[in-house]
CSV table of C-alpha atoms and ligand atoms in Angstrom, one decimal:
chain,number,residue,atom,x,y,z
X,6,UNK,CA,80.0,278.3,62.0
X,7,UNK,CA,79.0,280.8,64.7
X,8,UNK,CA,76.5,283.3,63.5
X,9,UNK,CA,75.1,286.5,64.9
X,10,UNK,CA,71.9,287.7,63.0
X,11,UNK,CA,70.3,291.1,63.4
X,12,UNK,CA,66.7,291.8,62.4
X,13,UNK,CA,65.4,295.4,62.0
X,14,UNK,CA,61.9,297.0,62.8
X,15,UNK,CA,60.3,295.9,59.6
X,16,UNK,CA,61.5,292.4,59.9
X,17,UNK,CA,59.9,292.1,63.2
X,18,UNK,CA,57.1,294.6,62.4
X,19,UNK,CA,54.1,292.1,62.7
X,20,UNK,CA,53.3,288.7,63.8
X,21,UNK,CA,53.6,287.4,60.2
X,22,UNK,CA,56.9,288.8,60.0
X,23,UNK,CA,58.1,287.5,63.3
X,24,UNK,CA,57.2,284.0,62.1
X,25,UNK,CA,59.4,284.6,58.9
X,26,UNK,CA,62.3,285.6,61.3
X,27,UNK,CA,61.9,282.4,63.5
X,28,UNK,CA,62.3,280.5,60.3
X,29,UNK,CA,65.2,282.2,59.2
X,30,UNK,CA,67.3,282.1,62.6
X,31,UNK,CA,66.5,278.1,62.8
X,32,UNK,CA,67.5,277.6,59.1
X,33,UNK,CA,70.8,279.8,59.5
X,34,UNK,CA,71.5,277.9,62.9
X,35,UNK,CA,71.8,281.4,64.5
X,36,UNK,CA,73.7,281.4,67.9
X,37,UNK,CA,72.7,284.9,68.8
X,38,UNK,CA,69.9,287.0,67.5
X,39,UNK,CA,69.9,290.7,68.0
X,40,UNK,CA,66.4,292.5,67.6
X,41,UNK,CA,65.3,296.0,67.0
X,42,UNK,CA,61.8,297.3,68.2
X,43,UNK,CA,58.8,296.5,65.9
X,44,UNK,CA,58.8,299.1,63.2
X,45,UNK,CA,57.4,302.6,64.2
X,46,UNK,CA,58.0,302.0,68.0
X,47,UNK,CA,60.8,304.2,68.7
X,48,UNK,CA,59.5,307.0,66.5
X,49,UNK,CA,56.2,306.7,68.6
X,50,UNK,CA,58.1,306.5,72.0
X,51,UNK,CA,60.1,309.8,71.0
X,52,UNK,CA,56.8,311.5,70.2
X,53,UNK,CA,55.3,310.3,73.3
X,54,UNK,CA,58.1,311.8,75.5
X,55,UNK,CA,58.4,315.0,73.5
X,56,UNK,CA,54.5,315.4,73.6
X,57,UNK,CA,54.4,314.9,77.4
X,58,UNK,CA,57.4,317.2,78.1
X,59,UNK,CA,55.6,320.0,76.2
X,60,UNK,CA,52.5,319.4,78.3
X,61,UNK,CA,50.6,317.7,75.4
X,62,UNK,CA,49.2,314.9,77.3
X,63,UNK,CA,46.5,314.0,74.8
X,64,UNK,CA,49.1,313.4,72.0
X,65,UNK,CA,51.2,311.3,74.4
X,66,UNK,CA,48.2,309.3,75.7
X,67,UNK,CA,46.9,308.7,72.1
X,68,UNK,CA,50.1,307.4,71.0
X,69,UNK,CA,50.5,305.1,74.0
X,70,UNK,CA,47.2,303.7,73.2
X,71,UNK,CA,48.2,303.3,69.5
X,72,UNK,CA,51.2,301.2,70.8
X,73,UNK,CA,49.0,299.1,73.1
X,74,UNK,CA,46.8,298.3,70.2
X,75,UNK,CA,49.7,297.4,67.9
X,76,UNK,CA,51.4,295.1,70.3
X,77,UNK,CA,48.3,293.5,71.5
X,78,UNK,CA,47.5,292.6,67.8
X,79,UNK,CA,50.9,291.1,67.5
X,80,UNK,CA,50.6,289.1,70.7
X,81,UNK,CA,47.3,287.8,70.0
X,82,UNK,CA,48.0,286.7,66.6
X,83,UNK,CA,51.4,285.0,67.4
X,84,UNK,CA,51.0,283.6,70.7
X,85,UNK,CA,48.9,281.1,72.6
X,86,UNK,CA,50.3,279.6,75.7
X,87,UNK,CA,52.6,282.5,76.5
X,88,UNK,CA,49.9,285.0,75.4
X,89,UNK,CA,49.0,286.3,78.9
X,90,UNK,CA,52.7,286.4,79.9
X,91,UNK,CA,53.4,288.6,76.9
X,92,UNK,CA,50.5,291.0,77.6
X,93,UNK,CA,51.5,291.3,81.1
X,94,UNK,CA,55.0,292.1,79.8
X,95,UNK,CA,53.4,294.8,77.6
X,96,UNK,CA,51.4,296.3,80.4
X,97,UNK,CA,54.6,296.5,82.4
X,98,UNK,CA,56.4,298.4,79.7
X,99,UNK,CA,53.5,300.7,79.2
X,100,UNK,CA,53.3,301.3,82.9
X,101,UNK,CA,57.0,302.1,83.0
X,102,UNK,CA,56.5,304.8,80.5
X,103,UNK,CA,53.4,306.3,81.8
X,104,UNK,CA,55.0,306.4,85.3
X,105,UNK,CA,58.0,308.1,83.9
X,106,UNK,CA,55.9,310.7,82.2
X,107,UNK,CA,52.9,311.3,84.3
X,108,UNK,CA,53.6,310.1,88.0
X,109,UNK,CA,57.4,310.5,88.5
X,110,UNK,CA,58.3,313.9,89.6
X,111,UNK,CA,62.2,313.8,88.9
X,112,UNK,CA,63.9,314.2,85.6
X,113,UNK,CA,62.2,312.1,82.8
X,114,UNK,CA,64.5,309.6,81.3
X,115,UNK,CA,63.9,309.5,77.4
X,116,UNK,CA,66.2,306.6,77.2
X,117,UNK,CA,64.3,304.5,79.7
X,118,UNK,CA,61.2,305.2,77.5
X,119,UNK,CA,62.9,304.4,74.2
X,120,UNK,CA,64.3,301.1,75.7
X,121,UNK,CA,60.9,299.6,76.2
X,122,UNK,CA,60.3,299.0,72.5
X,123,UNK,CA,63.5,296.7,72.1
X,124,UNK,CA,62.6,295.2,75.7
X,125,UNK,CA,59.1,294.2,74.8
X,126,UNK,CA,59.7,293.1,71.1
X,127,UNK,CA,62.5,290.7,72.1
X,128,UNK,CA,60.3,289.2,74.9
X,129,UNK,CA,57.5,288.6,72.5
X,130,UNK,CA,59.8,287.0,70.0
X,131,UNK,CA,61.4,284.7,72.5
X,132,UNK,CA,58.1,283.5,73.7
X,133,UNK,CA,57.2,282.7,70.1
X,134,UNK,CA,60.3,280.7,69.7
X,135,UNK,CA,59.7,278.9,73.0
X,136,UNK,CA,56.1,278.1,71.7
X,137,UNK,CA,57.7,276.6,68.6
X,138,UNK,CA,59.5,274.1,70.6
X,139,UNK,CA,62.9,275.9,70.7
X,140,UNK,CA,65.2,276.4,73.5
X,141,UNK,CA,65.2,280.2,73.5
X,142,UNK,CA,66.9,282.3,76.1
X,143,UNK,CA,66.2,286.0,76.5
X,144,UNK,CA,69.3,288.1,77.5
X,145,UNK,CA,69.0,291.6,78.8
X,146,UNK,CA,71.5,293.7,76.7
X,147,UNK,CA,72.1,296.5,79.2
X,148,UNK,CA,73.4,293.9,81.7
X,149,UNK,CA,76.4,293.4,79.3
X,150,UNK,CA,76.7,296.4,76.9
X,151,UNK,CA,78.2,299.5,78.8
X,152,UNK,CA,79.3,302.7,77.6
X,153,UNK,CA,82.0,305.1,78.8
X,154,UNK,CA,81.3,308.8,79.6
X,155,UNK,CA,82.0,309.5,75.9
X,156,UNK,CA,79.3,307.0,74.9
X,157,UNK,CA,81.9,304.5,73.5
X,158,UNK,CA,81.1,300.7,74.4
X,159,UNK,CA,83.3,299.0,76.6
X,160,UNK,CA,84.2,295.9,74.3
X,161,UNK,CA,86.4,294.1,76.9
X,162,UNK,CA,83.7,294.1,79.5
X,163,UNK,CA,81.0,293.0,76.8
X,164,UNK,CA,83.2,290.1,75.5
X,165,UNK,CA,83.7,288.9,79.2
X,166,UNK,CA,80.0,289.1,80.3
X,167,UNK,CA,78.6,288.1,76.9
X,168,UNK,CA,80.8,284.9,76.7
X,169,UNK,CA,79.6,284.0,80.0
X,170,UNK,CA,76.0,284.0,79.0
X,171,UNK,CA,76.2,282.8,75.6
X,172,UNK,CA,78.2,279.5,76.1
X,173,UNK,CA,79.4,276.9,73.5
X,174,UNK,CA,78.4,273.9,75.6
X,175,UNK,CA,74.8,273.9,74.5
X,176,UNK,CA,74.8,274.8,70.6
X,177,UNK,CA,71.0,274.1,70.5
X,178,UNK,CA,70.1,277.3,72.4
X,179,UNK,CA,68.9,280.4,70.6
X,180,UNK,CA,70.0,283.4,72.4
X,181,UNK,CA,67.8,286.6,71.9
X,182,UNK,CA,69.2,290.1,72.8
X,183,UNK,CA,68.0,293.5,72.4
X,184,UNK,CA,69.9,295.9,69.9
X,185,UNK,CA,70.3,299.6,70.5
X,186,UNK,CA,69.9,299.7,74.4
X,187,UNK,CA,73.0,299.7,76.9
X,188,UNK,CA,73.9,301.0,80.3
X,189,UNK,CA,75.7,304.4,80.3
X,190,UNK,CA,78.8,305.2,82.6
X,191,UNK,CA,76.3,306.6,85.3
X,192,UNK,CA,74.6,303.2,85.5
X,193,UNK,CA,71.4,304.5,83.7
X,194,UNK,CA,69.6,302.8,80.9
X,195,UNK,CA,70.8,304.4,77.6
X,196,UNK,CA,71.3,303.5,73.8
X,197,UNK,CA,73.8,303.7,71.1
X,198,UNK,CA,71.8,306.3,68.8
X,199,UNK,CA,69.0,305.8,66.5
X,200,UNK,CA,69.5,302.8,64.1
X,201,UNK,CA,72.0,301.6,66.6
X,202,UNK,CA,70.9,297.8,66.5
X,203,UNK,CA,73.3,297.3,63.7
X,204,UNK,CA,76.0,298.3,65.8
X,205,UNK,CA,74.9,296.5,68.7
X,206,UNK,CA,74.9,293.2,66.6
X,207,UNK,CA,78.4,293.9,65.2
X,208,UNK,CA,79.8,294.4,68.7
X,209,UNK,CA,78.0,291.4,70.2
X,210,UNK,CA,79.0,289.2,67.2
X,211,UNK,CA,82.5,289.9,67.6
X,212,UNK,CA,82.2,289.5,71.3
X,213,UNK,CA,81.1,285.9,71.1
X,214,UNK,CA,83.6,285.2,68.3
X,215,UNK,CA,81.1,284.8,65.6
X,216,UNK,CA,82.4,283.7,62.0
X,217,UNK,CA,79.7,286.1,60.4
X,218,UNK,CA,77.5,288.8,61.3
X,219,UNK,CA,74.3,289.1,59.2
X,220,UNK,CA,72.2,292.1,59.0
X,221,UNK,CA,68.7,291.2,57.9
X,222,UNK,CA,66.4,294.1,56.7
X,223,UNK,CA,63.8,294.9,54.2
X,224,UNK,CA,66.0,295.1,51.3
X,225,UNK,CA,68.2,292.8,49.1
X,226,UNK,CA,71.5,294.2,50.3
X,227,UNK,CA,73.5,297.3,49.8
X,228,UNK,CA,72.4,299.1,46.6
X,229,UNK,CA,74.5,301.3,44.4
X,230,UNK,CA,72.5,304.4,45.3
X,231,UNK,CA,69.7,305.4,47.6
X,232,UNK,CA,66.6,303.5,46.7
X,233,UNK,CA,64.4,306.1,48.5
X,234,UNK,CA,65.6,308.8,46.4
X,235,UNK,CA,66.8,307.4,42.9
X,236,UNK,CA,65.0,305.1,40.5
X,237,UNK,CA,66.7,302.0,39.0
X,238,UNK,CA,69.2,301.0,41.8
X,239,UNK,CA,70.6,297.7,42.0
X,240,UNK,CA,72.2,295.4,44.9
X,241,UNK,CA,76.0,295.1,45.1
X,242,UNK,CA,76.9,291.4,45.7
X,243,UNK,CA,80.4,292.0,47.2
X,244,UNK,CA,82.0,294.9,48.7
X,245,UNK,CA,85.1,295.5,50.9
X,246,UNK,CA,84.8,296.6,54.7
X,247,UNK,CA,86.2,300.1,53.7
X,248,UNK,CA,83.6,300.7,50.9
X,249,UNK,CA,80.7,299.7,53.2
X,250,UNK,CA,82.0,301.7,56.1
X,251,UNK,CA,82.4,304.7,53.8
X,252,UNK,CA,78.9,304.4,52.3
X,253,UNK,CA,77.4,303.7,55.9
X,254,UNK,CA,79.1,306.9,57.2
X,255,UNK,CA,78.0,309.0,54.2
X,256,UNK,CA,74.2,308.1,54.7
X,257,UNK,CA,73.5,304.6,53.2
X,258,UNK,CA,70.7,304.0,55.8
X,259,UNK,CA,70.9,300.2,55.6
X,260,UNK,CA,73.9,300.2,57.9
X,261,UNK,CA,74.6,302.3,61.2
X,262,UNK,CA,77.8,304.1,60.3
X,263,UNK,CA,79.7,302.3,63.2
X,264,UNK,CA,78.7,298.8,62.3
X,265,UNK,CA,81.7,297.7,60.0
X,266,UNK,CA,84.7,298.9,62.2
X,267,UNK,CA,84.4,296.2,64.9
X,268,UNK,CA,83.8,293.5,62.3
X,269,UNK,CA,86.6,294.8,60.1
X,270,UNK,CA,89.0,294.8,63.1
X,271,UNK,CA,88.1,291.3,63.9
X,272,UNK,CA,88.0,290.0,60.4
X,273,UNK,CA,84.4,288.8,60.6
X,274,UNK,CA,82.4,289.0,57.3
X,275,UNK,CA,79.1,290.9,57.2
X,276,UNK,CA,76.3,289.9,55.3
X,277,UNK,CA,73.2,292.1,54.5
X,278,UNK,CA,70.0,290.1,53.7
X,279,UNK,CA,66.3,290.6,53.0
X,280,UNK,CA,64.1,289.1,55.7
X,281,UNK,CA,61.2,289.4,53.3
X,282,UNK,CA,63.0,287.5,50.6
X,283,UNK,CA,65.5,285.3,52.4
X,284,UNK,CA,66.6,283.3,49.2
X,285,UNK,CA,67.9,286.6,47.7
X,286,UNK,CA,71.6,286.9,47.6
X,287,UNK,CA,72.1,290.0,49.5
X,288,UNK,CA,75.6,291.7,50.1
X,289,UNK,CA,78.8,290.1,51.4
X,290,UNK,CA,81.1,292.6,53.0
X,291,UNK,CA,84.6,291.4,53.6
X,292,UNK,CA,88.4,292.3,53.5
X,293,UNK,CA,88.4,291.5,49.7
X,294,UNK,CA,88.8,294.6,47.4
X,295,UNK,CA,86.9,294.6,44.3
X,296,UNK,CA,89.0,296.4,41.6
X,297,UNK,CA,87.1,295.6,38.6
X,298,UNK,CA,84.9,298.4,38.4
X,299,UNK,CA,85.4,302.1,38.5
X,300,UNK,CA,82.5,303.0,40.4
X,301,UNK,CA,80.7,300.9,43.0
X,302,UNK,CA,78.1,303.0,44.9
X,303,UNK,CA,76.9,306.6,45.8
X,304,UNK,CA,75.5,307.8,49.1
X,305,UNK,CA,74.4,311.0,50.7
X,306,UNK,CA,74.4,312.4,54.0
X,307,UNK,CA,72.1,315.4,54.8
X,308,UNK,CA,72.0,318.1,57.4
X,309,UNK,CA,75.5,319.2,56.8
X,310,UNK,CA,76.6,322.6,57.8
X,311,UNK,CA,79.6,324.4,55.9
X,312,UNK,CA,81.9,326.7,58.1
X,313,UNK,CA,84.1,328.9,55.7
X,314,UNK,CA,87.0,330.4,57.5
X,315,UNK,CA,89.0,333.3,56.0
X,316,UNK,CA,92.0,335.0,57.3
X,317,UNK,CA,94.7,336.8,55.5
X,318,UNK,CA,97.0,335.6,58.3
X,319,UNK,CA,96.9,332.2,56.8
X,320,UNK,CA,98.9,333.2,53.8
X,321,UNK,CA,102.2,331.6,54.0
X,322,UNK,CA,101.8,331.0,57.6
X,323,UNK,CA,102.0,327.6,59.7
X,324,UNK,CA,100.0,326.7,62.7
X,325,UNK,CA,96.8,328.2,61.5
X,326,UNK,CA,95.2,325.0,60.7
X,327,UNK,CA,96.1,323.6,64.1
X,328,UNK,CA,94.4,326.6,65.8
X,329,UNK,CA,91.3,326.0,63.8
X,330,UNK,CA,91.0,322.3,64.4
X,331,UNK,CA,91.7,322.9,68.2
X,332,UNK,CA,88.4,324.7,68.3
X,333,UNK,CA,86.5,321.9,66.9
X,334,UNK,CA,88.4,319.5,69.1
X,335,UNK,CA,87.5,321.6,72.1
X,336,UNK,CA,83.8,321.2,71.4
X,337,UNK,CA,84.1,317.6,70.4
X,338,UNK,CA,82.7,318.2,66.9
X,339,UNK,CA,83.8,316.0,64.2
X,340,UNK,CA,84.8,317.4,60.8
X,341,UNK,CA,83.8,315.5,57.8
X,342,UNK,CA,85.2,317.4,54.6
X,343,UNK,CA,87.9,320.0,54.4
X,344,UNK,CA,89.2,322.1,51.5
X,345,UNK,CA,91.9,324.8,51.7
X,346,UNK,CA,93.1,327.5,49.4
X,347,UNK,CA,95.7,330.3,50.4
X,348,UNK,CA,93.4,332.4,52.6
X,349,UNK,CA,90.5,330.1,53.1
X,350,UNK,CA,89.6,326.9,54.7
X,351,UNK,CA,86.1,325.3,54.4
X,352,UNK,CA,84.9,322.6,56.4
X,353,UNK,CA,81.9,320.6,57.1
X,354,UNK,CA,80.2,319.5,60.5
X,355,UNK,CA,77.0,317.4,61.0
X,356,UNK,CA,76.6,318.4,64.6
X,357,UNK,CA,75.7,322.0,65.2
X,358,UNK,CA,75.2,321.7,69.2
X,359,UNK,CA,78.3,323.9,69.9
X,360,UNK,CA,78.2,326.0,66.7
X,361,UNK,CA,77.7,329.2,68.5
X,362,UNK,CA,80.7,328.6,70.9
X,363,UNK,CA,82.8,327.4,67.9
X,364,UNK,CA,82.4,330.6,65.8
X,365,UNK,CA,82.8,332.7,69.0
X,366,UNK,CA,86.3,331.1,69.5
X,367,UNK,CA,87.2,331.3,65.8
X,368,UNK,CA,86.4,334.9,65.4
X,369,UNK,CA,89.5,336.4,67.3
X,370,UNK,CA,91.8,335.2,64.4
X,371,UNK,CA,89.6,334.7,61.5
X,372,UNK,CA,86.2,335.4,59.6
X,373,UNK,CA,83.9,332.6,59.8
X,374,UNK,CA,80.7,332.2,57.6
X,375,UNK,CA,78.1,329.5,58.3
X,376,UNK,CA,75.9,328.0,55.5
X,377,UNK,CA,73.4,325.3,56.5
X,378,UNK,CA,71.1,322.7,54.7
X,379,UNK,CA,73.9,321.0,52.6
X,380,UNK,CA,74.4,317.4,51.7
X,381,UNK,CA,77.6,315.4,51.2
X,382,UNK,CA,77.4,313.1,48.1
X,383,UNK,CA,80.0,310.3,48.4
X,384,UNK,CA,81.0,308.3,45.4
X,385,UNK,CA,82.8,305.0,46.2
X,386,UNK,CA,84.8,302.8,44.0
X,387,UNK,CA,88.2,302.3,42.5
X,388,UNK,CA,88.8,305.9,41.7
X,389,UNK,CA,92.4,305.7,40.9
X,390,UNK,CA,94.3,308.9,40.6
X,391,UNK,CA,96.6,307.4,37.8
X,392,UNK,CA,93.5,306.4,35.8
X,393,UNK,CA,92.6,309.4,33.6
X,394,UNK,CA,89.1,310.6,32.9
X,395,UNK,CA,87.4,309.1,36.2
X,396,UNK,CA,86.8,312.8,37.7
X,397,UNK,CA,85.5,313.8,34.2
X,398,UNK,CA,83.0,311.2,34.3
X,399,UNK,CA,81.8,312.0,37.7
X,400,UNK,CA,81.3,315.7,36.7
X,401,UNK,CA,80.0,315.0,33.2
X,402,UNK,CA,76.6,314.4,34.7
X,403,UNK,CA,76.6,317.3,37.2
X,404,UNK,CA,76.9,320.2,34.8
X,405,UNK,CA,73.7,321.6,35.9
X,406,UNK,CA,74.5,321.5,39.7
X,407,UNK,CA,76.1,324.2,41.7
X,408,UNK,CA,78.9,322.3,43.6
X,409,UNK,CA,80.1,323.7,46.9
X,410,UNK,CA,83.1,321.6,47.7
X,411,UNK,CA,85.0,318.7,46.4
X,412,UNK,CA,87.2,316.3,48.3
X,413,UNK,CA,89.3,313.6,46.7
X,414,UNK,CA,91.4,311.7,49.2
X,415,UNK,CA,94.5,309.6,49.0
X,416,UNK,CA,92.7,306.3,49.5
X,417,UNK,CA,91.6,306.3,45.8
X,418,UNK,CA,88.4,304.7,47.2
X,419,UNK,CA,86.0,307.7,47.3
X,420,UNK,CA,85.4,311.2,46.3
X,421,UNK,CA,82.9,313.5,48.1
X,422,UNK,CA,81.1,316.6,46.7
X,423,UNK,CA,79.1,319.1,48.5
X,424,UNK,CA,75.7,320.6,47.2
X,425,UNK,CA,73.0,322.5,48.7
X,426,UNK,CA,70.3,319.8,49.8
X,427,UNK,CA,67.8,321.1,47.3
X,428,UNK,CA,70.2,319.7,44.5
X,429,UNK,CA,70.4,316.3,46.3
X,430,UNK,CA,67.9,314.2,44.3
X,431,UNK,CA,69.1,315.7,41.1
X,432,UNK,CA,72.8,314.9,42.0
X,433,UNK,CA,72.0,311.2,42.9
X,434,UNK,CA,69.9,310.8,39.9
X,435,UNK,CA,72.5,312.3,37.5
X,436,UNK,CA,75.3,310.1,39.0
X,437,UNK,CA,73.2,307.0,38.7
X,438,UNK,CA,72.3,307.8,35.1
X,439,UNK,CA,75.8,308.9,34.2
X,440,UNK,CA,77.9,306.2,36.2
X,441,UNK,CA,75.8,303.0,36.4
X,442,UNK,CA,73.2,303.3,33.6
X,443,UNK,CA,74.8,300.7,31.4
X,444,UNK,CA,75.5,298.4,34.3
X,445,UNK,CA,73.0,295.8,35.3
X,446,UNK,CA,73.0,294.0,38.7
X,447,UNK,CA,76.4,292.3,39.4
C,92,LIG,P1,66.2,298.3,59.7
C,92,LIG,O1,64.9,298.8,60.3
C,92,LIG,O2,66.1,296.9,59.3
C,92,LIG,O3,67.4,298.6,60.4
C,92,LIG,P2,66.7,300.5,58.0
C,92,LIG,O4,65.3,301.3,57.6
C,92,LIG,O5,67.3,301.1,58.9
C,92,LIG,O6,66.3,299.0,58.3
C,92,LIG,O7,67.6,300.4,56.6
C,92,LIG,C1,67.1,299.7,55.5
C,92,LIG,C2,66.6,300.9,54.5
C,92,LIG,O8,67.9,301.6,54.2
C,92,LIG,C3,66.1,300.4,53.1
C,92,LIG,O9,64.6,300.0,53.3
C,92,LIG,C4,66.5,301.4,52.1
C,92,LIG,O10,65.3,302.3,51.9
C,92,LIG,C5,67.5,302.3,53.0
C,92,LIG,N1,68.8,302.5,52.2
C,92,LIG,C6,69.5,303.7,52.0
C,92,LIG,N2,70.5,303.6,51.2
C,92,LIG,C7,70.5,302.2,50.8
C,92,LIG,C8,71.4,301.7,50.1
C,92,LIG,N3,72.4,302.0,49.5
C,92,LIG,N4,71.2,300.3,49.9
C,92,LIG,C9,70.1,299.7,50.5
C,92,LIG,N5,69.2,300.3,51.3
C,92,LIG,C10,69.5,301.7,51.5
C,93,LIG,N1,64.7,301.1,67.4
C,93,LIG,C1,65.9,301.8,67.2
C,93,LIG,C2,65.6,302.9,66.3
C,93,LIG,O1,64.5,302.9,65.5
C,93,LIG,C3,67.2,301.2,66.9
C,93,LIG,C4,67.3,300.4,65.7
C,93,LIG,O2,66.2,300.2,64.8
C,93,LIG,O3,68.4,300.1,65.1
C,93,LIG,O4,66.5,303.8,66.1
C,94,LIG,MG1,68.5,300.4,60.7
C-alpha cells in the first residue's frame, strides 16, 4: 500500500516530536512524507517580514534571534553526525532572510522568507532519518509543485515530475518533501496559502498514486465541533469526502479547505491521525456516506462580510442576478452564501480586497449595504428535507441568537446560518448541546 503522510507544525515542533514522527513513518511504511515548518515558524517569519518593512528592525532582528535559538536547540538535541551540516543549513536560511530584508535593495519577497521554515524543518528531519540508518531522500517541492497565474497547481506537471523522483523501484527509500511551498507562474518561490501543507500532501499523494493520504496533526481526527471554541466535542470516526470538504471549507482548521477535492477525484481515502497519540483511531474520510445520524458536525468560518443588495428593479425582472454576479466575477471574489427575496439579495464574501470596486460597480443599478464581522456556521449531516423536524431541532437551541441569513441547499447535506461574530461561541455551544449532547463518541 502506497501511503503519503503529512505532519503539521506541532507534530514536528521539537526534537522529541520529530523522533516520534520518524517512528510513525517507519511503522506506516510511508513512501512520501510531507512536512510543515516547526510550529510558530511561519507566524514568526510573517512577523519578521512585516516588522522589517515598517522599519521596525529591532523586532525583526529579535524574532530572527528567537528562531535561531529554537532551531539550534532542536538540531543540538536531535542530531549528532549531521549536526554541523544542519546548523550550516540553518545559518544559510537565516542569511537568506536577513539578506532579503536588510541588504537586498529590490522588492522584498515575503514568499522567499516564508519558505525558509519548511525548507529548514524538512532538511533537519531528513538528517534525523539518515542518522537512524534509514535511506531518506530530501526533495525540493518548488522543483515540481508549480502554480498558474491564478495560483492553481499544475497537477499534470506535478505528476510527471514527482513520479520521476519518487520511483517504485526502491520501496525502502523514505522521500521527504516540504508542504506549503511551490513555484509561481513567474518562476518565483511562492506558497499555497496559510495551512497549505495539507493541500500539498493531497496533491502529491494523488500525483504518486497513493492508496491513502494521512494527515497527522495534534488532535484525534475531525471533531463534531470546533474544540477551540466549544466544550465536550468528540472525534467522528468516518465521514464522506463531501462532508469533510464542507467542514474544511467552513472553518474546521484541521484541514486546509482544498485538501479533499484532489483525493475525492482520485478516489483516495484520507485519514486524519494524532501524532501525539498514534494508536488513537482518528477519522477515515472516504466516498462512503453515513446516513445513520441526522447531524454529524458543525464548523464556523469567521471574517465574513455581507453585501445586502436592494433594488425595486428586481421585482418580476429577469437578468438582475446575472448583473449582480458579473460584478463579483469581474473582481474574482467568491460568494459563499446567498439568500433572495422579491427586492433584495443578500450574499456573503470572505475576501474584501475588491469591496470598494464591487460597491462602485453595483451602485448604478441597486443599493448596496455592507456589514462586516460575521460568521458562517455550517451544520453538516443527513439533513433530509423529507424528514420533518430537523430544521426545528437546529433552531430550537438558537432562540436567543439573532440570525442574519439561513441557507439550506439541495444536497441535503448541510445547512448554513449567518450570525454576527460576537454570537459565534454561543451559537456553536448551543448547537453542541442541542444536537449532540446525548451522542457519545461514535
Ligand atoms: P497542523 O499544524 O497539524 O496543520 P492545525 O492547527 O492546522 O494543525 O489543525 C489542527 C487544529 O485544528 C486542532 O488542534 C484543533 O484545535 C483545530 N480544529 C478546528 N476545528 C476542528 C475540528 N472540527 N476537529 C478537529 N480539530 C479542529
Ligand atoms: N507552515 C505553513 C503555515 O503555518 C503551512 C502549514 O502549516 O500548513 O501556514
Ligand atoms: Mg494545518
